[in-house]
Amino acid sequence: MTTLVIGGAGYIGSHVVRLLVERGEHVVVVDDLSTGFAERARGADLVELDVTLPDAQDKLAFHLHASGADSVIHFAAHKQVGESVAKPELYWHDNIAGLANVLAACASAGVRDVVFSSSAAVYGVPDVDLVTEELIPAPINPYGETKLVGEWMLADAERAHDLRTVALRYFNVAGTGWPDLADTQVMNLVPIVLDALDKGKKPIVFGEDYDTPDGTCIRDYVHVVDLAEAHISALDYLRGEERPYRVFNVGTGTGSSVLDVIAALSRALGEEIVPEIGPRRPGDPAKLVCSTDRIRETLGWSSSKSLDDIVESAVAARRGTPEATSA
Ligand code: UFG
């Protein structure tokens, strides 16, 4: 089996590449290396290509043919909510043009199976205890909108071509499976807190007056290795016969508050963390926790790692200690 992984030199993509290589699959990584690193594609062939460019479709089709790929996993996209609000055109152009090129190249090269990175951002601010895939998506920022449109593009491409697709809606991804694959961007809570502490600053909690037990926002934090394994399950699902669903949540089903995450980091670091309480961040839902029923029952996937596993791996990778290898 050969899989072409677009964005495979990035944080999440490289974890999936590592698992695929470990199970003996031939992997071709396509990445423009704008945020990824070539070293992360170890064990795979690397093609440096920006899939948003007009000629990318033909180039992708060429590499799909040349490698004999039978499946594609598409990660490459912009993924910052705040940036998407400030630069909507960038998100609408790159996230959509990239996916359009990927789907057209798959159709012309006769590649059937496509796994797409979607996001819990498609749900917006749902007022429910657990978010199921049946909820009507209502994104509240351009990032989430491009992910939802991406899911529609997959459905349209399935109808038009001989394609089979799965969209995985990631909840809050964190942690590290291998130290060399650590999240080097400081965009999400765990790396933001670690970065603040490294700089001798207090991390800031965005609001403590939410209607939650400790007043801070609750999210569903999923370990990047668990998430990577969900992609392998999705590939196996596409390669099988039965295929009742095209969209799956990927999370743990357990919510942790911002203060829970900071307490877990404090345990992992062995030091007290005294955060500063700031104002609410606009657009933050009080609670976003995943219903895992569909993915567990259909793909047979469930998470195996706890919040402590997540933060311990992130701390270990940051310190370059060997525990970070124990994925
Ligand atoms: N937070 C703080 N202080 C910080 C940073 C974050 O209190 O310095 C809080 C946020 O308010 C939120 C939680 O920590 O309650 C997690 O925030 P992140 O920015 O790490 O993640 P989000 O839940 O906002 O967003 C994540 C992904 C998005 C994705 C979304 C889907 O980063 O890409 O989940 O729900 F769209």
mmCIF file of C-alpha atoms and ligand atoms in Angstrom:
data_model
loop_
_atom_site.group_PDB
_atom_site.id
_atom_site.type_symbol
_atom_site.label_atom_id
_atom_site.label_comp_id
_atom_site.label_asym_id
_atom_site.label_seq_id
_atom_site.Cartn_x
_atom_site.Cartn_y
_atom_site.Cartn_z
ATOM 1 C CA MET A 1 0.000 0.000 0.000
ATOM 2 C CA THR A 2 1.250 3.492 -0.804
ATOM 3 C CA THR A 3 -0.139 6.592 0.867
ATOM 4 C CA LEU A 4 0.555 10.164 -0.191
ATOM 5 C CA VAL A 5 0.470 12.389 2.891
ATOM 6 C CA ILE A 6 0.016 16.060 2.070
ATOM 7 C CA GLY A 7 1.311 18.158 4.945
ATOM 8 C CA GLY A 8 3.184 15.117 6.248
ATOM 9 C CA ALA A 9 6.109 17.212 7.527
ATOM 10 C CA GLY A 10 3.867 19.096 9.967
ATOM 11 C CA TYR A 11 3.021 18.310 13.574
ATOM 12 C CA ILE A 12 0.039 15.979 13.161
ATOM 13 C CA GLY A 13 0.911 14.755 9.658
ATOM 14 C CA SER A 14 4.375 13.604 10.700
ATOM 15 C CA HIS A 15 2.917 11.496 13.516
ATOM 16 C CA VAL A 16 0.700 9.724 10.983
ATOM 17 C CA VAL A 17 3.659 9.268 8.623
ATOM 18 C CA ARG A 18 5.686 7.709 11.446
ATOM 19 C CA LEU A 19 2.904 5.217 12.229
ATOM 20 C CA LEU A 20 2.445 4.327 8.545
ATOM 21 C CA VAL A 21 6.183 3.803 8.058
ATOM 22 C CA GLU A 22 6.285 1.689 11.239
ATOM 23 C CA ARG A 23 3.605 -0.592 9.862
ATOM 24 C CA GLY A 24 5.578 -1.058 6.683
ATOM 25 C CA GLU A 25 3.597 1.111 4.284
ATOM 26 C CA HIS A 26 5.257 3.084 1.512
ATOM 27 C CA VAL A 27 4.691 6.774 2.185
ATOM 28 C CA VAL A 28 5.215 9.832 0.015
ATOM 29 C CA VAL A 29 5.139 13.127 1.878
ATOM 30 C CA VAL A 30 4.102 16.228 -0.058
ATOM 31 C CA ASP A 31 4.791 19.422 1.864
ATOM 32 C CA ASP A 32 5.751 23.000 1.025
ATOM 33 C CA LEU A 33 7.850 23.073 4.224
ATOM 34 C CA SER A 34 6.359 26.450 5.193
ATOM 35 C CA THR A 35 5.685 25.204 8.719
ATOM 36 C CA GLY A 36 6.913 21.619 8.401
ATOM 37 C CA PHE A 37 10.430 20.189 8.514
ATOM 38 C CA ALA A 38 11.987 17.796 5.987
ATOM 39 C CA GLU A 39 13.639 15.750 8.801
ATOM 40 C CA ARG A 40 10.195 14.764 10.050
ATOM 41 C CA ALA A 41 9.490 12.833 6.860
ATOM 42 C CA ARG A 42 12.122 10.217 7.752
ATOM 43 C CA GLY A 43 11.302 6.856 6.205
ATOM 44 C CA ALA A 44 9.130 8.459 3.513
ATOM 45 C CA ASP A 45 9.884 9.981 0.112
ATOM 46 C CA LEU A 46 9.595 13.768 0.219
ATOM 47 C CA VAL A 47 8.187 15.985 -2.536
ATOM 48 C CA GLU A 48 8.391 19.725 -1.896
ATOM 49 C CA LEU A 49 5.235 21.225 -3.350
ATOM 50 C CA ASP A 50 2.709 23.930 -2.495
ATOM 51 C CA VAL A 51 -0.632 22.303 -3.314
ATOM 52 C CA THR A 52 -2.458 25.632 -3.538
ATOM 53 C CA LEU A 53 -0.655 26.703 -6.738
ATOM 54 C CA PRO A 54 -2.473 26.415 -10.087
ATOM 55 C CA ASP A 55 -0.045 23.820 -11.486
ATOM 56 C CA ALA A 56 -0.158 21.683 -8.326
ATOM 57 C CA GLN A 57 -2.985 19.507 -9.623
ATOM 58 C CA ASP A 58 -0.907 18.129 -12.514
ATOM 59 C CA LYS A 59 2.159 17.727 -10.323
ATOM 60 C CA LEU A 60 0.169 15.893 -7.671
ATOM 61 C CA ALA A 61 -1.393 13.621 -10.284
ATOM 62 C CA PHE A 62 2.103 12.881 -11.580
ATOM 63 C CA HIS A 63 3.384 11.913 -8.128
ATOM 64 C CA LEU A 64 0.274 9.855 -7.416
ATOM 65 C CA HIS A 65 0.831 7.908 -10.655
ATOM 66 C CA ALA A 66 4.587 7.619 -10.217
ATOM 67 C CA SER A 67 4.339 6.312 -6.651
ATOM 68 C CA GLY A 68 1.414 3.988 -7.344
ATOM 69 C CA ALA A 69 -0.436 5.613 -4.447
ATOM 70 C CA ASP A 70 -3.808 4.152 -3.548
ATOM 71 C CA SER A 71 -4.688 6.594 -0.790
ATOM 72 C CA VAL A 72 -4.197 10.220 0.201
ATOM 73 C CA ILE A 73 -4.310 11.898 3.594
ATOM 74 C CA HIS A 74 -4.664 15.664 3.283
ATOM 75 C CA PHE A 75 -3.452 17.772 6.224
ATOM 76 C CA ALA A 76 -1.966 20.830 4.527
ATOM 77 C CA ALA A 77 -3.986 23.900 5.497
ATOM 78 C CA HIS A 78 -3.898 27.071 7.531
ATOM 79 C CA LYS A 79 -5.308 26.366 10.995
ATOM 80 C CA GLN A 80 -5.318 29.460 13.158
ATOM 81 C CA VAL A 81 -8.739 30.716 14.100
ATOM 82 C CA GLY A 82 -7.573 34.267 14.893
ATOM 83 C CA GLU A 83 -5.539 34.541 11.691
ATOM 84 C CA SER A 84 -8.534 33.325 9.701
ATOM 85 C CA VAL A 85 -10.615 36.205 11.043
ATOM 86 C CA ALA A 86 -7.884 38.715 10.144
ATOM 87 C CA LYS A 87 -7.049 37.198 6.732
ATOM 88 C CA PRO A 88 -10.199 35.431 5.496
ATOM 89 C CA GLU A 89 -9.115 35.531 1.829
ATOM 90 C CA LEU A 90 -5.954 33.597 2.648
ATOM 91 C CA TYR A 91 -7.993 30.848 4.284
ATOM 92 C CA TRP A 92 -10.678 30.773 1.605
ATOM 93 C CA HIS A 93 -8.064 30.640 -1.103
ATOM 94 C CA ASP A 94 -5.452 28.271 0.255
ATOM 95 C CA ASN A 95 -7.601 25.814 2.204
ATOM 96 C CA ILE A 96 -10.121 25.488 -0.607
ATOM 97 C CA ALA A 97 -7.772 25.656 -3.617
ATOM 98 C CA GLY A 98 -5.462 23.124 -1.975
ATOM 99 C CA LEU A 99 -8.276 20.645 -1.399
ATOM 100 C CA ALA A 100 -9.708 21.202 -4.896
ATOM 101 C CA ASN A 101 -6.314 20.407 -6.423
ATOM 102 C CA VAL A 102 -5.955 17.313 -4.246
ATOM 103 C CA LEU A 103 -9.405 15.957 -5.136
ATOM 104 C CA ALA A 104 -8.992 16.662 -8.856
ATOM 105 C CA ALA A 105 -5.562 15.011 -8.860
ATOM 106 C CA CYS A 106 -6.963 11.943 -7.069
ATOM 107 C CA ALA A 107 -9.774 11.708 -9.614
ATOM 108 C CA SER A 108 -7.416 11.953 -12.581
ATOM 109 C CA ALA A 109 -4.859 9.537 -11.129
ATOM 110 C CA GLY A 110 -7.507 6.992 -10.140
ATOM 111 C CA VAL A 111 -6.773 7.205 -6.405
ATOM 112 C CA ARG A 112 -9.848 6.148 -4.483
ATOM 113 C CA ASP A 113 -9.360 6.726 -0.757
ATOM 114 C CA VAL A 114 -9.006 10.193 0.787
ATOM 115 C CA VAL A 115 -8.791 11.163 4.469
ATOM 116 C CA PHE A 116 -9.291 14.865 5.214
ATOM 117 C CA SER A 117 -8.406 16.867 8.337
ATOM 118 C CA SER A 118 -11.534 18.625 9.507
ATOM 119 C CA SER A 119 -12.090 20.289 12.844
ATOM 120 C CA ALA A 120 -14.462 20.670 15.755
ATOM 121 C CA ALA A 121 -14.448 24.304 14.597
ATOM 122 C CA VAL A 122 -17.234 23.309 12.166
ATOM 123 C CA TYR A 123 -19.607 23.132 15.169
ATOM 124 C CA GLY A 124 -19.172 26.746 16.264
ATOM 125 C CA VAL A 125 -20.514 27.256 19.797
ATOM 126 C CA PRO A 126 -22.948 24.372 20.313
ATOM 127 C CA ASP A 127 -24.917 24.474 23.548
ATOM 128 C CA VAL A 128 -24.849 20.725 24.197
ATOM 129 C CA ASP A 129 -23.177 18.440 26.676
ATOM 130 C CA LEU A 130 -21.534 16.187 24.099
ATOM 131 C CA VAL A 131 -21.075 17.144 20.455
ATOM 132 C CA THR A 132 -22.355 14.468 18.070
ATOM 133 C CA GLU A 133 -21.806 14.392 14.324
ATOM 134 C CA GLU A 134 -25.576 14.787 13.863
ATOM 135 C CA LEU A 135 -25.466 18.391 15.100
ATOM 136 C CA ILE A 136 -25.999 20.887 12.321
ATOM 137 C CA PRO A 137 -22.596 22.552 11.799
ATOM 138 C CA ALA A 138 -22.537 26.291 12.422
ATOM 139 C CA PRO A 139 -18.947 27.549 12.231
ATOM 140 C CA ILE A 140 -18.292 31.043 13.576
ATOM 141 C CA ASN A 141 -14.984 31.857 11.860
ATOM 142 C CA PRO A 142 -13.457 31.511 8.388
ATOM 143 C CA TYR A 143 -11.227 28.629 9.517
ATOM 144 C CA GLY A 144 -14.225 26.531 10.580
ATOM 145 C CA GLU A 145 -16.118 27.596 7.456
ATOM 146 C CA THR A 146 -13.342 26.386 5.151
ATOM 147 C CA LYS A 147 -13.297 23.037 6.973
ATOM 148 C CA LEU A 148 -17.055 22.645 6.560
ATOM 149 C CA VAL A 149 -16.882 23.583 2.884
ATOM 150 C CA GLY A 150 -14.032 21.071 2.590
ATOM 151 C CA GLU A 151 -16.371 18.355 3.878
ATOM 152 C CA TRP A 152 -18.956 19.373 1.268
ATOM 153 C CA MET A 153 -16.278 19.245 -1.431
ATOM 154 C CA LEU A 154 -15.466 15.670 -0.416
ATOM 155 C CA ALA A 155 -19.137 14.705 -0.675
ATOM 156 C CA ASP A 156 -19.422 16.330 -4.122
ATOM 157 C CA ALA A 157 -16.212 14.664 -5.329
ATOM 158 C CA GLU A 158 -17.527 11.271 -4.184
ATOM 159 C CA ARG A 159 -20.655 11.805 -6.247
ATOM 160 C CA ALA A 160 -18.704 12.921 -9.310
ATOM 161 C CA HIS A 161 -15.781 10.483 -9.253
ATOM 162 C CA ASP A 162 -14.849 7.051 -8.021
ATOM 163 C CA LEU A 163 -13.677 8.415 -4.644
ATOM 164 C CA ARG A 164 -14.253 7.303 -1.058
ATOM 165 C CA THR A 165 -13.601 9.884 1.635
ATOM 166 C CA VAL A 166 -13.527 10.383 5.379
ATOM 167 C CA ALA A 167 -13.369 13.703 7.238
ATOM 168 C CA LEU A 168 -11.998 13.595 10.779
ATOM 169 C CA ARG A 169 -13.177 16.429 13.002
ATOM 170 C CA TYR A 170 -10.316 16.959 15.439
ATOM 171 C CA PHE A 171 -10.990 18.320 18.894
ATOM 172 C CA ASN A 172 -8.069 19.824 20.894
ATOM 173 C CA VAL A 173 -4.903 18.061 19.785
ATOM 174 C CA ALA A 174 -1.809 18.190 21.998
ATOM 175 C CA GLY A 175 1.161 16.155 23.212
ATOM 176 C CA THR A 176 3.997 14.475 21.343
ATOM 177 C CA GLY A 177 4.680 10.901 20.292
ATOM 178 C CA TRP A 178 8.340 11.370 19.422
ATOM 179 C CA PRO A 179 10.425 14.357 20.538
ATOM 180 C CA ASP A 180 11.492 15.208 16.979
ATOM 181 C CA LEU A 181 7.824 15.552 15.991
ATOM 182 C CA ALA A 182 6.870 18.000 18.762
ATOM 183 C CA ASP A 183 4.517 20.884 18.047
ATOM 184 C CA THR A 184 6.933 23.752 17.457
ATOM 185 C CA GLN A 185 4.221 26.347 16.947
ATOM 186 C CA VAL A 186 3.003 28.277 19.967
ATOM 187 C CA MET A 187 -0.675 28.454 19.036
ATOM 188 C CA ASN A 188 -2.587 26.313 21.531
ATOM 189 C CA LEU A 189 -3.007 26.157 25.283
ATOM 190 C CA VAL A 190 -0.330 23.559 26.190
ATOM 191 C CA PRO A 191 2.534 25.061 24.132
ATOM 192 C CA ILE A 192 1.388 28.590 25.070
ATOM 193 C CA VAL A 193 1.625 27.839 28.804
ATOM 194 C CA LEU A 194 5.017 26.119 28.432
ATOM 195 C CA ASP A 195 6.318 29.003 26.342
ATOM 196 C CA ALA A 196 5.128 31.581 28.880
ATOM 197 C CA LEU A 197 6.830 29.693 31.723
ATOM 198 C CA ASP A 198 10.077 29.419 29.723
ATOM 199 C CA LYS A 199 10.005 33.199 29.322
ATOM 200 C CA GLY A 200 9.384 33.701 33.037
ATOM 201 C CA LYS A 201 5.850 34.979 32.384
ATOM 202 C CA LYS A 202 2.542 33.958 33.904
ATOM 203 C CA PRO A 203 0.193 32.076 31.583
ATOM 204 C CA ILE A 204 -3.110 33.823 31.067
ATOM 205 C CA VAL A 205 -6.470 32.132 31.561
ATOM 206 C CA PHE A 206 -9.023 33.559 29.152
ATOM 207 C CA GLY A 207 -11.938 34.077 31.523
ATOM 208 C CA GLU A 208 -13.011 32.378 34.744
ATOM 209 C CA ASP A 209 -16.660 33.406 34.746
ATOM 210 C CA TYR A 210 -18.008 30.716 32.427
ATOM 211 C CA ASP A 211 -20.850 28.463 33.478
ATOM 212 C CA THR A 212 -18.515 25.536 34.215
ATOM 213 C CA PRO A 213 -17.496 23.985 37.558
ATOM 214 C CA ASP A 214 -14.313 26.078 37.944
ATOM 215 C CA GLY A 215 -15.445 28.932 35.704
ATOM 216 C CA THR A 216 -12.898 28.254 32.915
ATOM 217 C CA CYS A 217 -13.573 26.832 29.438
ATOM 218 C CA ILE A 218 -13.790 23.086 28.977
ATOM 219 C CA ARG A 219 -12.286 21.305 25.973
ATOM 220 C CA ASP A 220 -11.636 17.741 24.853
ATOM 221 C CA TYR A 221 -7.846 17.248 24.695
ATOM 222 C CA VAL A 222 -6.748 14.324 22.542
ATOM 223 C CA HIS A 223 -3.178 13.001 22.356
ATOM 224 C CA VAL A 224 -1.624 13.427 18.914
ATOM 225 C CA VAL A 225 -0.657 9.719 18.828
ATOM 226 C CA ASP A 226 -4.269 8.716 19.499
ATOM 227 C CA LEU A 227 -5.314 11.104 16.728
ATOM 228 C CA ALA A 228 -2.684 9.665 14.382
ATOM 229 C CA GLU A 229 -4.017 6.168 15.077
ATOM 230 C CA ALA A 230 -7.509 7.390 14.171
ATOM 231 C CA HIS A 231 -6.149 8.194 10.689
ATOM 232 C CA ILE A 232 -4.855 4.651 10.321
ATOM 233 C CA SER A 233 -8.288 3.349 11.375
ATOM 234 C CA ALA A 234 -9.897 5.684 8.822
ATOM 235 C CA LEU A 235 -7.644 4.350 6.054
ATOM 236 C CA ASP A 236 -8.500 0.764 6.987
ATOM 237 C CA TYR A 237 -12.190 1.727 6.988
ATOM 238 C CA LEU A 238 -11.943 3.181 3.486
ATOM 239 C CA ARG A 239 -10.177 0.058 2.299
ATOM 240 C CA GLY A 240 -12.959 -2.147 3.712
ATOM 241 C CA GLU A 241 -16.448 -2.850 2.396
ATOM 242 C CA GLU A 242 -18.888 -1.316 4.896
ATOM 243 C CA ARG A 243 -18.967 2.473 4.975
ATOM 244 C CA PRO A 244 -21.997 3.962 6.689
ATOM 245 C CA TYR A 245 -20.474 7.376 7.548
ATOM 246 C CA ARG A 246 -18.153 9.951 6.021
ATOM 247 C CA VAL A 247 -17.601 12.250 9.035
ATOM 248 C CA PHE A 248 -16.196 11.330 12.459
ATOM 249 C CA ASN A 249 -15.367 13.268 15.609
ATOM 250 C CA VAL A 250 -11.955 12.523 17.072
ATOM 251 C CA GLY A 251 -11.678 13.216 20.786
ATOM 252 C CA THR A 252 -11.781 11.437 24.108
ATOM 253 C CA GLY A 253 -15.297 12.198 25.334
ATOM 254 C CA THR A 254 -13.800 13.757 28.469
ATOM 255 C CA GLY A 255 -13.678 17.469 29.149
ATOM 256 C CA SER A 256 -10.861 19.301 30.923
ATOM 257 C CA SER A 257 -10.963 22.927 31.973
ATOM 258 C CA VAL A 258 -8.160 25.414 31.371
ATOM 259 C CA LEU A 259 -7.317 25.144 35.081
ATOM 260 C CA ASP A 260 -7.280 21.308 34.806
ATOM 261 C CA VAL A 261 -4.712 21.585 32.012
ATOM 262 C CA ILE A 262 -2.609 24.021 34.012
ATOM 263 C CA ALA A 263 -2.794 21.700 37.062
ATOM 264 C CA ALA A 264 -1.687 18.745 34.905
ATOM 265 C CA LEU A 265 1.214 20.811 33.558
ATOM 266 C CA SER A 266 2.125 21.760 37.093
ATOM 267 C CA ARG A 267 2.250 18.034 38.047
ATOM 268 C CA ALA A 268 4.338 17.204 34.981
ATOM 269 C CA LEU A 269 6.779 20.032 35.630
ATOM 270 C CA GLY A 270 6.872 19.457 39.378
ATOM 271 C CA GLU A 271 6.376 23.152 39.998
ATOM 272 C CA GLU A 272 3.518 25.384 40.949
ATOM 273 C CA ILE A 273 2.007 27.428 38.139
ATOM 274 C CA VAL A 274 0.201 30.595 39.137
ATOM 275 C CA PRO A 275 -1.727 31.847 36.135
ATOM 276 C CA GLU A 276 -3.093 35.318 35.581
ATOM 277 C CA ILE A 277 -6.827 35.579 34.992
ATOM 278 C CA GLY A 278 -7.579 37.586 31.884
ATOM 279 C CA PRO A 279 -10.776 38.518 30.075
ATOM 280 C CA ARG A 280 -12.740 36.079 27.946
ATOM 281 C CA ARG A 281 -11.466 35.509 24.391
ATOM 282 C CA PRO A 282 -14.204 36.342 21.872
ATOM 283 C CA GLY A 283 -15.762 33.309 20.202
ATOM 284 C CA ASP A 284 -14.753 30.764 22.864
ATOM 285 C CA PRO A 285 -17.541 28.283 23.646
ATOM 286 C CA ALA A 286 -17.776 27.472 27.383
ATOM 287 C CA LYS A 287 -17.647 23.759 26.657
ATOM 288 C CA LEU A 288 -16.734 21.648 23.635
ATOM 289 C CA VAL A 289 -16.535 17.939 24.332
ATOM 290 C CA CYS A 290 -16.762 15.192 21.766
ATOM 291 C CA SER A 291 -19.237 12.346 21.560
ATOM 292 C CA THR A 292 -17.055 9.384 20.610
ATOM 293 C CA ASP A 293 -19.848 6.879 19.937
ATOM 294 C CA ARG A 294 -19.693 6.948 16.159
ATOM 295 C CA ILE A 295 -15.941 6.524 15.764
ATOM 296 C CA ARG A 296 -15.789 3.849 18.466
ATOM 297 C CA GLU A 297 -18.665 1.824 17.036
ATOM 298 C CA THR A 298 -17.768 2.255 13.349
ATOM 299 C CA LEU A 299 -13.964 2.440 13.202
ATOM 300 C CA GLY A 300 -13.307 0.583 16.443
ATOM 301 C CA TRP A 301 -11.095 3.488 17.524
ATOM 302 C CA SER A 302 -10.955 5.035 20.957
ATOM 303 C CA SER A 303 -8.364 7.158 22.699
ATOM 304 C CA SER A 304 -5.977 5.487 25.123
ATOM 305 C CA LYS A 305 -4.095 8.429 26.582
ATOM 306 C CA SER A 306 -5.015 10.751 29.435
ATOM 307 C CA LEU A 307 -4.532 14.472 29.951
ATOM 308 C CA ASP A 308 -1.501 13.655 32.121
ATOM 309 C CA ASP A 309 -0.020 11.554 29.267
ATOM 310 C CA ILE A 310 -0.574 14.499 26.920
ATOM 311 C CA VAL A 311 1.114 17.135 29.039
ATOM 312 C CA GLU A 312 3.908 14.828 30.239
ATOM 313 C CA SER A 313 4.834 14.064 26.624
ATOM 314 C CA ALA A 314 4.742 17.762 25.735
ATOM 315 C CA VAL A 315 6.932 18.672 28.710
ATOM 316 C CA ALA A 316 9.374 15.832 28.017
ATOM 317 C CA ALA A 317 9.717 16.794 24.349
ATOM 318 C CA ARG A 318 10.353 20.386 25.290
ATOM 319 C CA ARG A 319 13.082 19.305 27.668
ATOM 320 C CA GLY A 320 14.479 16.801 25.177
ATOM 321 C CA THR A 321 14.234 13.985 27.704
ATOM 322 C CA PRO A 322 13.878 10.332 26.673
ATOM 323 C CA GLU A 323 10.390 9.835 28.197
ATOM 324 C CA ALA A 324 9.051 11.645 25.159
ATOM 325 C CA THR A 325 9.805 8.589 23.061
ATOM 326 C CA SER A 326 7.463 6.351 25.025
ATOM 327 C CA ALA A 327 4.480 6.810 22.758
HETATM 328 N N1 UFG B 1 -6.672 29.457 26.514
HETATM 329 C C1 UFG B 1 -6.327 30.236 27.613
HETATM 330 N N2 UFG B 1 -5.151 30.919 27.544
HETATM 331 C C2 UFG B 1 -4.327 30.870 26.472
HETATM 332 C C3 UFG B 1 -4.699 30.076 25.358
HETATM 333 C C4 UFG B 1 -5.890 29.374 25.420
HETATM 334 O O1 UFG B 1 -7.051 30.308 28.599
HETATM 335 O O2 UFG B 1 -3.275 31.526 26.485
HETATM 336 C C5 UFG B 1 -7.921 28.677 26.585
HETATM 337 C C6 UFG B 1 -8.917 29.028 25.499
HETATM 338 O O3 UFG B 1 -9.724 30.097 25.892
HETATM 339 C C7 UFG B 1 -9.675 27.710 25.378
HETATM 340 C C8 UFG B 1 -8.630 26.641 25.701
HETATM 341 O O4 UFG B 1 -7.590 27.331 26.387
HETATM 342 O O5 UFG B 1 -10.670 27.641 26.339
HETATM 343 C C9 UFG B 1 -8.042 25.995 24.473
HETATM 344 O O6 UFG B 1 -7.643 27.019 23.588
HETATM 345 P P1 UFG B 1 -6.828 26.734 22.260
HETATM 346 O O7 UFG B 1 -6.570 28.045 21.620
HETATM 347 O O8 UFG B 1 -5.687 25.831 22.531
HETATM 348 O O9 UFG B 1 -7.843 25.857 21.400
HETATM 349 P P2 UFG B 1 -9.334 26.181 20.915
HETATM 350 O O10 UFG B 1 -10.256 25.306 21.720
HETATM 351 O O11 UFG B 1 -9.634 27.610 20.900
HETATM 352 O O12 UFG B 1 -9.222 25.726 19.410
HETATM 353 C C10 UFG B 1 -8.840 24.416 19.054
HETATM 354 C C11 UFG B 1 -7.948 24.446 17.832
HETATM 355 C C12 UFG B 1 -8.680 25.010 16.654
HETATM 356 C C13 UFG B 1 -9.967 24.293 16.473
HETATM 357 C C14 UFG B 1 -10.765 24.246 17.738
HETATM 358 C C15 UFG B 1 -11.955 23.391 17.572
HETATM 359 O O13 UFG B 1 -6.803 25.207 18.082
HETATM 360 O O14 UFG B 1 -7.895 24.840 15.502
HETATM 361 O O15 UFG B 1 -9.986 23.701 18.795
HETATM 362 O O16 UFG B 1 -12.751 23.492 18.663
HETATM 363 F F1 UFG B 1 -10.697 24.954 15.564
#
